[in-house]
Amino acid sequence: MEFAGSHILSVEQFGRADIERVFDVADSMAPYAHRRKITRVLEGAILGNMFFEPSTRTRVSFGCAFNLLGGEVRETTGIENSAIAKGESLYDTARVISGYSDVIAMRHPVAGSVKEFAAASRVPVVNGGDGANEHPTQALLDLYTIGKEVQHRGGSIDGLRIAMIGDLRFGRTVHSLSKLLANFDRVHLTCIAPAELRMPGEIVEHLRARGHTVVESDAMESSIGHVDIAYSTRIQEERFASREEANLYRGRYRLNQAIYTQYCEPNTVIMHPLPRDSRAEANELDPDLNENPNLAIFRQTDNGVLVRMALFALVLDVVHLVDRYEAPVSWYTGKRFGE
Ligand code: NCD
C-alpha cells in the first residue's frame, strides 16, 4: 500500500508486506520512545486528536507518539464538548478540523463514522476506533507485541495458536486483530465467548477461507490449554442496550494465576487491549497475574507508542528524515521506578 498521505481506516488496507513495513519502522522508533535520543522531524506539524468516546491509552499514546516525533497535539474530547452537540455534521467538523491539522486521529461511537469523516477531511485520518467495527492501530500494536513475544520464545506468527476470550461480538480490537492475522499462515484461532457474543460469522469465514483453523467454544478453562496467546477482552458495556444486559455476561470468563497454572502451558502469553474491568463483578484478568512474566499487557501499551509513531512517520512520509532531525536528550533518563 501507499502510506504517504493515506487514511488508516481499516486493517483490510494492509497486506503482509505492509504490516512488516510498519513493524520495521516501529523498531526504528525505539531510541526516541525510550528517551535515548529526541527527534524534531515533525516540528511545526499539528495532530488533531479527536476522541468522541472514552479513552486513556489510545488518545494519550497517539498524542505522545506525535510529540515524540516533535509535533504538537490539539485535543477534542467528548461529543458534549464539541459542536457535534449543537448538531454539526461530521462533514462540517472534518472540513474545519482538517484546516487546522496535518493529520487527525479520531474515535467515534458509530461504526463507519471515521470513514465518513475521512471522506470530508483534507488531511489523513487515522481510525482510533469506530463503534464495534474496527480499531486498526490497536490490532497493529497487538500483532507487533505478539510477534515480539513469540519470537522471544522461539516461535513466529505463522502457525500461531491464539485464544480470544470474552465479548467477541462488540469488541472491535478482536475484529481487527483477527482480520490482520488472516494475512499470515496456519493460524489456529479459538474464539471463546457466550453464544450471544460470538465472533461475527463473516470474520470466522474470512479466516477459514484463507486456510486458517477457527474453533468456537463457550468454555474457557477447557479451551486455553494449548495456546501461545490468551487474549482476554472486556464486556463492551457501552454497546449493550442496558447495563443489566451487560451484567448477564460480566464475570463469565475470569483468568487468574490459579487457573493459568492449572490449565495453560507455562509459556502462554496473556494479553488484553485494556482497560481490564477490575471491578469485583467482572475482573476478567485478576491482579494476581501482575507478577506473571508472561503478562504482556503493559508491553502492549508501551509498543502502542512505537506503532503509532511508525504510522505517523509513514503517513507524513518522514521515515527517511527521522534521524536527520536528531538531538541528544538533556534530562535524567536513568532507571525508572519499578524497572
Ligand atoms: C479497546 C477499545 O477501545 O476498543 N481499548 C483500547 O483502545 N485499548 C478495548 C476496550 O475498550 O475494551
XYZ file of C-alpha atoms and ligand atoms in Angstrom:
351
model
C 0.000 0.000 0.000
C 0.973 3.656 -0.413
C 1.316 5.101 3.093
C 2.172 8.739 2.284
C -0.955 10.864 2.509
C -3.279 7.877 3.129
C -6.041 7.472 5.675
C -5.653 4.495 8.025
C -9.241 3.323 8.456
C -9.264 -0.473 8.381
C -6.830 -3.360 8.689
C -8.181 -4.508 5.336
C -5.844 -1.930 3.781
C -2.803 -3.926 4.946
C -1.142 -6.863 3.245
C 1.610 -8.839 4.895
C 4.403 -6.697 3.395
C 2.673 -3.522 4.672
C 2.392 -4.966 8.163
C 6.074 -5.906 8.119
C 6.955 -2.385 6.911
C 5.056 -0.838 9.848
C 6.838 -3.191 12.259
C 10.304 -2.378 10.846
C 9.624 1.344 11.191
C 8.236 0.765 14.714
C 11.511 -0.966 15.670
C 13.444 2.070 14.438
C 11.411 4.339 16.754
C 12.656 2.634 19.949
C 15.572 5.049 20.673
C 13.167 8.012 20.659
C 10.343 6.294 22.534
C 12.837 5.099 25.148
C 14.291 8.622 25.531
C 17.780 7.756 24.361
C 17.550 10.493 21.692
C 14.986 13.028 20.564
C 13.911 13.902 17.037
C 12.190 17.046 15.785
C 11.235 15.684 12.402
C 7.592 16.783 12.796
C 8.390 20.199 14.297
C 5.582 22.546 13.241
C 3.119 19.747 12.432
C -0.208 19.520 14.278
C -2.153 16.386 15.200
C -5.902 16.892 15.645
C -6.687 14.249 18.281
C -10.476 13.849 18.314
C -11.914 11.400 20.805
C -15.694 11.194 20.975
C -15.674 8.099 23.212
C -13.861 7.363 26.489
C -10.161 6.618 26.019
C -6.998 6.745 28.076
C -4.185 4.861 26.345
C -5.225 5.235 22.728
C -5.716 9.007 22.981
C -2.622 9.636 25.086
C -0.369 7.315 23.098
C -1.424 8.924 19.801
C -0.517 12.267 21.391
C 2.771 11.009 22.847
C 3.747 9.386 19.571
C 3.241 12.689 17.762
C 5.084 14.654 20.461
C 7.999 12.186 20.357
C 8.366 12.976 16.646
C 8.497 16.682 17.510
C 4.882 17.592 16.608
C 2.153 19.404 18.544
C -1.195 17.946 19.604
C -4.623 19.648 19.752
C -7.303 17.647 21.522
C -11.080 17.500 21.365
C -12.614 15.046 23.793
C -16.263 14.148 24.285
C -19.172 14.868 21.963
C -20.611 17.114 24.699
C -17.594 19.448 24.409
C -17.689 19.764 20.622
C -20.002 21.466 18.136
C -21.372 17.998 17.245
C -23.516 18.507 20.372
C -25.003 21.576 18.590
C -25.979 19.446 15.594
C -22.898 19.934 13.443
C -22.349 17.166 10.880
C -19.238 15.006 10.644
C -18.707 16.543 7.205
C -18.515 20.099 8.568
C -16.386 19.081 11.551
C -13.964 17.324 9.216
C -13.717 20.328 6.872
C -12.985 22.603 9.834
C -10.547 20.483 11.857
C -8.613 19.355 8.787
C -7.932 23.043 8.115
C -6.182 23.223 11.494
C -4.246 19.939 11.379
C -1.688 17.981 9.367
C -3.148 14.632 10.403
C -6.163 13.638 12.506
C -6.698 10.692 14.866
C -10.342 10.037 15.613
C -12.519 7.786 17.766
C -16.308 7.784 17.482
C -19.094 5.504 18.809
C -20.713 4.860 15.422
C -19.358 2.159 13.082
C -18.319 3.735 9.771
C -18.202 7.279 11.180
C -14.434 7.668 10.912
C -14.578 6.684 7.251
C -17.359 9.216 6.659
C -15.298 11.872 8.454
C -12.193 10.963 6.419
C -14.094 11.395 3.147
C -14.557 15.093 4.022
C -11.110 15.637 5.558
C -8.361 17.486 3.730
C -5.618 15.636 5.661
C -5.029 11.942 6.508
C -7.276 10.461 9.199
C -6.287 7.552 11.456
C -9.089 5.479 12.937
C -8.805 5.269 16.743
C -11.868 3.006 16.955
C -15.283 3.341 15.287
C -18.050 1.708 17.314
C -17.884 -2.076 17.269
C -16.319 -2.042 13.819
C -12.543 -1.628 13.778
C -9.536 -0.488 15.756
C -6.670 -0.849 13.283
C -3.869 0.751 15.306
C -4.687 -1.455 18.312
C -4.579 -4.551 16.089
C -1.206 -3.494 14.692
C 0.245 -2.941 18.159
C -1.253 -6.234 19.351
C 0.261 -8.103 16.432
C 3.590 -6.315 16.873
C 3.553 -7.426 20.519
C 2.573 -10.984 19.581
C 5.481 -11.104 17.134
C 7.960 -9.980 19.811
C 6.579 -12.298 22.490
C 6.532 -15.457 20.376
C 9.884 -14.687 18.756
C 11.350 -14.422 22.246
C 10.032 -17.959 22.878
C 11.339 -19.315 19.556
C 8.032 -19.098 17.653
C 6.520 -16.947 14.902
C 3.168 -15.504 13.852
C 2.892 -18.204 11.188
C 1.458 -21.236 12.954
C 0.278 -19.111 15.903
C -2.224 -20.639 18.327
C -4.342 -17.867 19.842
C -7.470 -17.820 22.017
C -9.652 -14.694 22.084
C -11.844 -14.571 25.160
C -14.917 -12.509 26.114
C -17.028 -10.092 24.096
C -16.082 -11.077 20.557
C -19.279 -9.613 19.115
C -18.791 -5.974 20.082
C -15.027 -5.996 20.689
C -13.517 -4.065 17.786
C -9.958 -4.998 18.775
C -10.581 -8.705 18.199
C -12.309 -7.966 14.886
C -9.316 -6.041 13.581
C -6.737 -8.430 15.055
C -8.428 -11.500 13.516
C -8.514 -9.887 10.071
C -4.867 -8.882 10.381
C -3.862 -12.425 11.396
C -5.543 -13.741 8.243
C -2.548 -12.361 6.285
C -0.242 -14.925 7.914
C -0.081 -18.724 7.549
C -1.679 -21.573 9.520
C -3.204 -19.540 12.357
C -5.237 -21.549 14.877
C -7.834 -19.251 16.436
C -10.026 -20.346 19.340
C -12.966 -17.983 19.910
C -14.236 -18.236 23.495
C -17.471 -16.315 24.026
C -21.048 -16.747 25.250
C -23.326 -17.788 22.350
C -24.815 -14.265 22.142
C -21.377 -12.605 21.931
C -19.704 -14.795 19.323
C -17.210 -13.541 16.774
C -19.117 -12.210 13.701
C -19.617 -15.019 11.184
C -18.040 -13.112 8.296
C -14.754 -12.801 10.205
C -14.739 -16.534 11.043
C -15.489 -17.331 7.401
C -12.802 -14.939 6.158
C -10.163 -16.773 8.229
C -11.371 -20.217 7.191
C -11.435 -19.200 3.527
C -7.766 -18.284 3.838
C -6.875 -21.711 5.223
C -6.810 -20.961 8.946
C -8.447 -23.045 11.667
C -11.163 -21.439 13.770
C -12.730 -23.237 16.723
C -15.621 -21.721 18.690
C -16.360 -22.516 22.326
C -18.244 -21.043 25.264
C -15.971 -22.585 27.897
C -12.655 -21.009 28.855
C -10.750 -23.490 31.023
C -11.030 -26.384 28.581
C -10.038 -24.175 25.623
C -6.881 -22.412 26.803
C -4.687 -25.465 27.319
C -2.737 -25.341 24.066
C -2.352 -21.734 23.000
C 0.582 -19.381 22.582
C -1.571 -16.330 23.324
C -4.615 -15.943 25.594
C -6.162 -12.601 24.552
C -8.786 -11.512 27.072
C -11.319 -8.724 26.470
C -13.787 -6.589 28.415
C -17.557 -6.859 28.021
C -18.267 -3.780 25.853
C -20.964 -2.454 28.152
C -21.430 0.750 26.126
C -22.639 -1.259 23.116
C -25.438 -3.061 25.035
C -28.999 -1.792 25.306
C -28.665 -1.613 29.112
C -26.240 -2.189 31.952
C -28.459 -5.075 33.083
C -27.961 -6.809 29.758
C -24.184 -6.398 30.006
C -24.349 -7.770 33.550
C -25.558 -11.087 32.136
C -22.061 -11.651 30.698
C -19.796 -9.717 33.031
C -17.531 -12.017 35.034
C -18.269 -15.033 32.819
C -14.582 -15.532 31.989
C -12.043 -14.770 34.686
C -8.387 -15.578 34.276
C -6.257 -15.628 37.420
C -2.949 -17.178 38.417
C -4.505 -20.408 39.783
C -6.466 -21.030 36.567
C -3.440 -20.099 34.482
C -1.210 -22.545 36.380
C -3.765 -25.326 36.160
C -4.800 -25.003 32.512
C -2.248 -23.049 30.449
C 1.106 -24.087 29.045
C 3.895 -22.492 31.109
C 4.798 -20.028 28.330
C 1.321 -18.886 27.301
C 1.339 -15.103 26.863
C -1.555 -13.214 28.426
C -2.801 -10.171 26.529
C -5.688 -7.690 26.797
C -6.257 -4.451 24.845
C -7.094 -2.766 28.170
C -8.850 -1.328 30.063
C -9.371 -4.551 32.014
C -12.529 -4.255 34.081
C -11.126 -4.736 37.591
C -14.448 -4.394 39.421
C -15.221 -7.489 41.509
C -18.205 -8.458 39.347
C -16.034 -8.570 36.206
C -12.312 -8.982 36.943
C -11.506 -10.701 33.661
C -7.755 -10.550 34.353
C -7.023 -10.809 38.044
C -4.332 -8.522 39.525
C -2.677 -11.655 40.950
C -1.288 -12.114 37.409
C 0.624 -8.828 37.671
C 3.901 -10.527 38.609
C 3.496 -13.249 35.982
C 6.301 -12.629 33.440
C 4.003 -13.816 30.633
C 1.537 -10.996 31.295
C 2.229 -8.750 28.287
C -0.457 -6.079 28.822
C 1.956 -3.272 29.662
C 4.345 -4.307 26.913
C 1.334 -3.876 24.597
C 0.719 -0.331 25.845
C 4.416 0.565 25.510
C 4.501 -0.882 21.999
C 1.465 1.220 21.087
C 3.670 4.320 21.079
C 6.192 2.716 18.691
C 3.491 1.557 16.284
C 1.658 4.908 16.295
C 4.965 6.763 15.757
C 5.611 4.460 12.802
C 2.184 5.158 11.298
C 2.585 8.931 11.630
C 6.085 8.791 10.121
C 4.802 6.680 7.203
C 1.639 8.708 6.546
C 3.539 12.009 6.724
C 6.430 10.474 4.727
C 9.313 11.339 7.066
C 10.722 7.872 7.839
C 13.919 8.687 5.941
C 14.322 12.010 7.788
C 13.790 10.988 11.422
C 17.497 10.615 12.281
C 18.482 13.773 10.408
C 16.476 15.775 12.961
C 18.007 14.000 15.954
C 19.367 15.606 19.134
C 20.632 14.258 22.456
C 18.320 14.033 25.459
C 19.074 16.703 28.080
C 17.180 15.368 31.131
C 17.769 12.486 33.540
C 16.807 9.236 31.853
C 18.316 6.751 34.301
C 16.487 3.925 35.896
C 12.754 4.478 36.192
C 10.768 3.393 39.255
C 9.893 -0.274 39.143
C 12.477 -1.195 36.476
C -10.304 -1.000 23.476
C -11.283 -0.202 22.636
O -11.473 0.999 22.884
O -11.802 -0.796 21.718
N -9.463 -0.193 24.226
C -8.332 0.318 23.663
O -8.378 1.117 22.757
N -7.155 -0.147 24.114
C -10.935 -2.105 24.236
C -11.994 -1.786 25.260
O -12.388 -0.625 25.453
O -12.439 -2.721 25.918
